[in-house]
Tab-separated table of N, CA and C in Angstrom:
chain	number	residue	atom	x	y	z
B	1	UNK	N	-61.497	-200.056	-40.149
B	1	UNK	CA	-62.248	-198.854	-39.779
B	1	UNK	C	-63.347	-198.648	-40.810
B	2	UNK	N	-64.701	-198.444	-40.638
B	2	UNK	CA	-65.805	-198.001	-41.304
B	2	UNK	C	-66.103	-196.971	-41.073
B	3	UNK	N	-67.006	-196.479	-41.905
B	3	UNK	CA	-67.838	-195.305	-41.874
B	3	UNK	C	-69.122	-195.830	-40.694
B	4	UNK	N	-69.263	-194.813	-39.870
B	4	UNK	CA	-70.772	-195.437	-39.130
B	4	UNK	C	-71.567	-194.624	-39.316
B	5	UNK	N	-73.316	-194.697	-39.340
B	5	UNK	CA	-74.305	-193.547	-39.324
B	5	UNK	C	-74.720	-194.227	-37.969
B	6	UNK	N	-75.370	-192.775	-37.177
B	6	UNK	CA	-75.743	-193.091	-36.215
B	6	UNK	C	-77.484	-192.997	-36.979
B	7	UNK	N	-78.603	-193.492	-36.475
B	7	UNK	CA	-80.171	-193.704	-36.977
B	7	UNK	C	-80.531	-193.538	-35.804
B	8	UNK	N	-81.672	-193.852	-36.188
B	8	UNK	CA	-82.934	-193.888	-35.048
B	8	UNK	C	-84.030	-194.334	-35.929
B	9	UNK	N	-85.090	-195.068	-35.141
B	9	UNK	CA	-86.370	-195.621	-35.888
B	9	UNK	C	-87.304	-194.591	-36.236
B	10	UNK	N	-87.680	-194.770	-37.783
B	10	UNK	CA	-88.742	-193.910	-38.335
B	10	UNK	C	-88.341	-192.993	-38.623
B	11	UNK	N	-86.566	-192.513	-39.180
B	11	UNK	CA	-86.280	-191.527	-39.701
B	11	UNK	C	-85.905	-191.369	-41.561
B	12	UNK	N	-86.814	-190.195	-42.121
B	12	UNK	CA	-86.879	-190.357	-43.451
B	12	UNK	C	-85.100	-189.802	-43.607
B	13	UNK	N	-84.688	-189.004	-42.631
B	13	UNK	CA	-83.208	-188.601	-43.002
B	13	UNK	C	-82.525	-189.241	-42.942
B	14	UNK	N	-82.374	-190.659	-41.969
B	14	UNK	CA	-81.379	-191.307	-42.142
B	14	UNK	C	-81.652	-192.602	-43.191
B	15	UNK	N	-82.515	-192.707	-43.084
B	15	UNK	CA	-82.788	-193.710	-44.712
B	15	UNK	C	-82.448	-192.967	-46.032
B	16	UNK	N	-82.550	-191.678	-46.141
B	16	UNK	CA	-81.861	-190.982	-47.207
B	16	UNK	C	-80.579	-190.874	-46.829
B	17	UNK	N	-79.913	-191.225	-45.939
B	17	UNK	CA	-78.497	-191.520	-45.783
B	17	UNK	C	-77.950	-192.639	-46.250
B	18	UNK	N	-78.324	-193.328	-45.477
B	18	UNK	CA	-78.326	-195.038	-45.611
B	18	UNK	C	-78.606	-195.511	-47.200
B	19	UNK	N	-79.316	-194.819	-47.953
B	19	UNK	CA	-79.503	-195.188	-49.368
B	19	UNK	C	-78.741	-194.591	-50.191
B	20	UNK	N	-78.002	-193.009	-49.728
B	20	UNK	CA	-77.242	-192.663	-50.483
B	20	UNK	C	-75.768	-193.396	-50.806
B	21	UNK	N	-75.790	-193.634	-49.487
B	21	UNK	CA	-74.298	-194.562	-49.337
B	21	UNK	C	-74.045	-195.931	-50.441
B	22	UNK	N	-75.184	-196.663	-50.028
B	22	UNK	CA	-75.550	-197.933	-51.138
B	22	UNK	C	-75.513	-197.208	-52.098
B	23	UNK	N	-76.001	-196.140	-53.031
B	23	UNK	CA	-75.659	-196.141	-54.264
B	23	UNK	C	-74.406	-195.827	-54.300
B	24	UNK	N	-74.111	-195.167	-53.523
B	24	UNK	CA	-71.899	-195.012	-54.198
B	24	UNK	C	-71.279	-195.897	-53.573
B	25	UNK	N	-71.928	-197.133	-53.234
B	25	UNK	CA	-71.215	-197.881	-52.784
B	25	UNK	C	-70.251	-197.907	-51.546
B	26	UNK	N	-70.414	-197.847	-51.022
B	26	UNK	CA	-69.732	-196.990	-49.774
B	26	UNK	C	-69.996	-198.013	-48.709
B	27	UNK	N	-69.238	-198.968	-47.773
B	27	UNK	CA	-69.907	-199.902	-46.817
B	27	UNK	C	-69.900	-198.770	-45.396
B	28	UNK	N	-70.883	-199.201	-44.565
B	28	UNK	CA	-70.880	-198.617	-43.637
B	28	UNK	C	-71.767	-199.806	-42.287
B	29	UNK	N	-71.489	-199.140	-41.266
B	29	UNK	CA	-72.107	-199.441	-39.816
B	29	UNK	C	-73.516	-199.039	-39.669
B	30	UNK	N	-74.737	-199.159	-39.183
B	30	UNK	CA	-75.755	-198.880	-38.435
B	30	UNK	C	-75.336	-198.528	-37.057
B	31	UNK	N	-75.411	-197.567	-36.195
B	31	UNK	CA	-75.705	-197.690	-34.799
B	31	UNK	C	-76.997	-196.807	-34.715
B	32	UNK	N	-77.875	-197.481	-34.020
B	32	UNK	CA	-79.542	-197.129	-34.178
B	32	UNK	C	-79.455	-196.229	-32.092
B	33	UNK	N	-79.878	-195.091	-31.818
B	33	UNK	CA	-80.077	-194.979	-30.721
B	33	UNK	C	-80.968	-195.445	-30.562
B	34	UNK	N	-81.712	-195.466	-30.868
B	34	UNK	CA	-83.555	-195.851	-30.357
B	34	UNK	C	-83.102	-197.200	-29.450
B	35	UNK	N	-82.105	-198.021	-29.959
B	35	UNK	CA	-81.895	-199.326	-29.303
B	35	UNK	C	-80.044	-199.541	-28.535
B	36	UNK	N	-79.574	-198.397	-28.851
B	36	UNK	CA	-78.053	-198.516	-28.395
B	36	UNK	C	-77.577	-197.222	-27.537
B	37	UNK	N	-77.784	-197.867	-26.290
B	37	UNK	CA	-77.162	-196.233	-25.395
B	37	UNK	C	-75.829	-195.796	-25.790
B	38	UNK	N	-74.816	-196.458	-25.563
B	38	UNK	CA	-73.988	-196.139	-25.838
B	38	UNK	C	-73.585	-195.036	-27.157
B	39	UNK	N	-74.443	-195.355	-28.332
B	39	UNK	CA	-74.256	-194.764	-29.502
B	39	UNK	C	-74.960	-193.566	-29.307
B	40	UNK	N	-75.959	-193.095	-28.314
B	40	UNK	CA	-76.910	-192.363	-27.905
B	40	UNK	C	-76.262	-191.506	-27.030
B	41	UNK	N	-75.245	-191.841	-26.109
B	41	UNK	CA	-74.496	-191.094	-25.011
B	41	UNK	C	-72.866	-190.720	-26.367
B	42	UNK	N	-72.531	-191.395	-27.078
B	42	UNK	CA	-71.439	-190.785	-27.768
B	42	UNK	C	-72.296	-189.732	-28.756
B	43	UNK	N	-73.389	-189.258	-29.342
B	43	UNK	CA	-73.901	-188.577	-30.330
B	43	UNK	C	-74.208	-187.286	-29.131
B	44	UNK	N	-74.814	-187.546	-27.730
B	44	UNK	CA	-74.839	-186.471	-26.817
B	44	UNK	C	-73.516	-186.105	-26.572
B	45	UNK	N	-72.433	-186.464	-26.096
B	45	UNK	CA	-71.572	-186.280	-25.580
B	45	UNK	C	-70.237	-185.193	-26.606
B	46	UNK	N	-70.880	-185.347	-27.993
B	46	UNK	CA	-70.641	-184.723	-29.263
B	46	UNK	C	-71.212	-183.138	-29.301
B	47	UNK	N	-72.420	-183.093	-28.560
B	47	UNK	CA	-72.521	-182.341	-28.685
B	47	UNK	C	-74.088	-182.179	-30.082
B	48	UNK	N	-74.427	-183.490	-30.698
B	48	UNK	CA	-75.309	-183.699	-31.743
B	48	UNK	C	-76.910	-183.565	-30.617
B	49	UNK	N	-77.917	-182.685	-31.307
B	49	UNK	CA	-79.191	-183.091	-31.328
B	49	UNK	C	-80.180	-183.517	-32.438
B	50	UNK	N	-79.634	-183.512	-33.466
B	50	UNK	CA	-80.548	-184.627	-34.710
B	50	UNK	C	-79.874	-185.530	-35.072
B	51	UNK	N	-80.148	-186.064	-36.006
B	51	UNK	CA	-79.800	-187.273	-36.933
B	51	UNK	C	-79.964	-187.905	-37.964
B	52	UNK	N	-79.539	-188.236	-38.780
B	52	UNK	CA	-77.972	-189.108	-38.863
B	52	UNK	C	-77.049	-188.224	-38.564
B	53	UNK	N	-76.200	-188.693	-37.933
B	53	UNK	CA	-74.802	-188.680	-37.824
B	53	UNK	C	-73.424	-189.340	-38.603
B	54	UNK	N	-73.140	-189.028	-39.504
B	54	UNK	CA	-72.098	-189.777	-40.145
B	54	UNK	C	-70.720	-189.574	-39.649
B	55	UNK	N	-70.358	-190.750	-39.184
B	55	UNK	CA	-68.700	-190.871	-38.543
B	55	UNK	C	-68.029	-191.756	-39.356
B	56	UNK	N	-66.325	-191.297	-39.293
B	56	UNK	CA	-65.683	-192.455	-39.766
B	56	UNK	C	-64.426	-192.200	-38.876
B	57	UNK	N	-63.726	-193.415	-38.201
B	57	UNK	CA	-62.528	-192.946	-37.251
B	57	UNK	C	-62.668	-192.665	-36.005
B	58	UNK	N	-64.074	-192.072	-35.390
B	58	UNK	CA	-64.735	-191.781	-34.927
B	58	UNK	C	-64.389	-190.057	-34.587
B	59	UNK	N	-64.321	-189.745	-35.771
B	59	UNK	CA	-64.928	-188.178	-36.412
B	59	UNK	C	-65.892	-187.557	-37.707
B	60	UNK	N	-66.443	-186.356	-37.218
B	60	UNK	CA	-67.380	-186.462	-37.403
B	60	UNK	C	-66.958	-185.912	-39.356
B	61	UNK	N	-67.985	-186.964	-40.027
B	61	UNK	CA	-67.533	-186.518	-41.662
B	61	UNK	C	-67.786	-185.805	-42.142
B	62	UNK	N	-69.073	-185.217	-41.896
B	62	UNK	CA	-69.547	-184.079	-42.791
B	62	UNK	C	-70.892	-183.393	-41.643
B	63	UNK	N	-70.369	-182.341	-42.050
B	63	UNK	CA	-71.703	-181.645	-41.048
B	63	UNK	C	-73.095	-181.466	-41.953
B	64	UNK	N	-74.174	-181.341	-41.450
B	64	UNK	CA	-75.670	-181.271	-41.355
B	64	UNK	C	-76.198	-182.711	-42.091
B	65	UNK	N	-76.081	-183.890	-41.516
B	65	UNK	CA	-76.652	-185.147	-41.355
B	65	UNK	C	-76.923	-185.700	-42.761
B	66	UNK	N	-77.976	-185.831	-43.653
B	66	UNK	CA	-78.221	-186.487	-45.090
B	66	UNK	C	-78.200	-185.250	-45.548
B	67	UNK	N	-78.731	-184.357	-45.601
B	67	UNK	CA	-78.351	-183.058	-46.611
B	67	UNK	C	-77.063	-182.843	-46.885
B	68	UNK	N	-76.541	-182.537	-45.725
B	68	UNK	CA	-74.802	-182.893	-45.880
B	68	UNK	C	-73.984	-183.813	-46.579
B	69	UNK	N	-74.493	-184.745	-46.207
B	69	UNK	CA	-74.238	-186.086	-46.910
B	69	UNK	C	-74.594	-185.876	-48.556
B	70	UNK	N	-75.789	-185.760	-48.762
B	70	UNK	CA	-76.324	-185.620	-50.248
B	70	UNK	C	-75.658	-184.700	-50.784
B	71	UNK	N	-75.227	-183.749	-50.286
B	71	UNK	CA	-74.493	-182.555	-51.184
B	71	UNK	C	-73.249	-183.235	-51.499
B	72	UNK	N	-72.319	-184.022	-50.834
B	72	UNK	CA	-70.955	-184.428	-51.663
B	72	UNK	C	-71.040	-185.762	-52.603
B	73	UNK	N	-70.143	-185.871	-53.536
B	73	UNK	CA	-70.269	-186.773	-54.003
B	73	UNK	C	-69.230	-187.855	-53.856
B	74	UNK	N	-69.423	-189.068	-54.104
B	74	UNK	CA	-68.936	-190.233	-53.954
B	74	UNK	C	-67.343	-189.783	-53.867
B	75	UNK	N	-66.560	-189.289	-54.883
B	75	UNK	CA	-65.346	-188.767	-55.129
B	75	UNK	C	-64.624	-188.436	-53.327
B	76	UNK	N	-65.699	-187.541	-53.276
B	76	UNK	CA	-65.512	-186.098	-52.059
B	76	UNK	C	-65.607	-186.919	-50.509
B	77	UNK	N	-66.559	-187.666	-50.717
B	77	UNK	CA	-66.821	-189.216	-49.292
B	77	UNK	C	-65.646	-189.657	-49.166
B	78	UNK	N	-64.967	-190.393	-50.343
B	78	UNK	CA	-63.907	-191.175	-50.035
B	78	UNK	C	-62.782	-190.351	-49.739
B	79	UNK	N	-62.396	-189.042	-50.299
B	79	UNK	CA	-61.572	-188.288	-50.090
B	79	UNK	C	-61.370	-187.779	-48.646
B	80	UNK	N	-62.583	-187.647	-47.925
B	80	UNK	CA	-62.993	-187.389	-46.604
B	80	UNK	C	-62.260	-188.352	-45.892
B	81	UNK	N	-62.885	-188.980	-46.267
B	81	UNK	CA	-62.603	-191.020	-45.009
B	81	UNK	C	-60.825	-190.803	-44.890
B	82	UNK	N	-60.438	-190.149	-46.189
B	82	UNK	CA	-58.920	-190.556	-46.963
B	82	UNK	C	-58.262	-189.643	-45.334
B	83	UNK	N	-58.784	-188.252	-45.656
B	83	UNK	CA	-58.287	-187.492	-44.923
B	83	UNK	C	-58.469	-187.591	-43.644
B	84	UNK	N	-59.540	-188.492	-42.883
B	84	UNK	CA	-59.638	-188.688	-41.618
B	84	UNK	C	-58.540	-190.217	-41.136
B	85	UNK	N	-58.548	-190.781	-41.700
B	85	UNK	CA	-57.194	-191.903	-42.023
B	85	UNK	C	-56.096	-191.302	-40.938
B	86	UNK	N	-55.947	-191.821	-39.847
B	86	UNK	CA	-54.142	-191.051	-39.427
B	86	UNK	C	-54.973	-191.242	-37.597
């Protein structure tokens, strides 16, 4: 099981996702809508209208996309993933 971000092309938020992760090391998935319906109909079907989306398990990890993301730290990510585990 991974962590996935959902993207889209030409977004400065999810590249500030995607880079935060690489620095704490953290492996994760790409699913890009711009090119994957499916990942596009599960982010609607959620109930999401922006993006990134960070999933792991396929729930949702932290609410409000890279800000969200940027506010926890590496510790608090893995602790997350820990608690979505089951």
């Amino acid at each position: 099981i991974m962590l996935v971000v959902y993207t889209m092309d030409s977004c400065i938020y999810c590249d500030k996702a995607k880079l935060y992760l690489k620095s704490c090391d953290i492996s994760f998935e790409e699913k890009n809508i711009s090119t994957d319906k499916q990942a596009k109909d599960f982010l609607l079907e959620e109930g999401h209208k922006t993006i990134p989306q960070i999933y792991y398990n396929d729930k949702l990890l932290v609410e409000g996309g890279a800000n969200g993301l940027l506010s926890l730290s590496k510790e608090k990510i893995k602790t997350r993933m820990e608690n979505l585990n089951g």
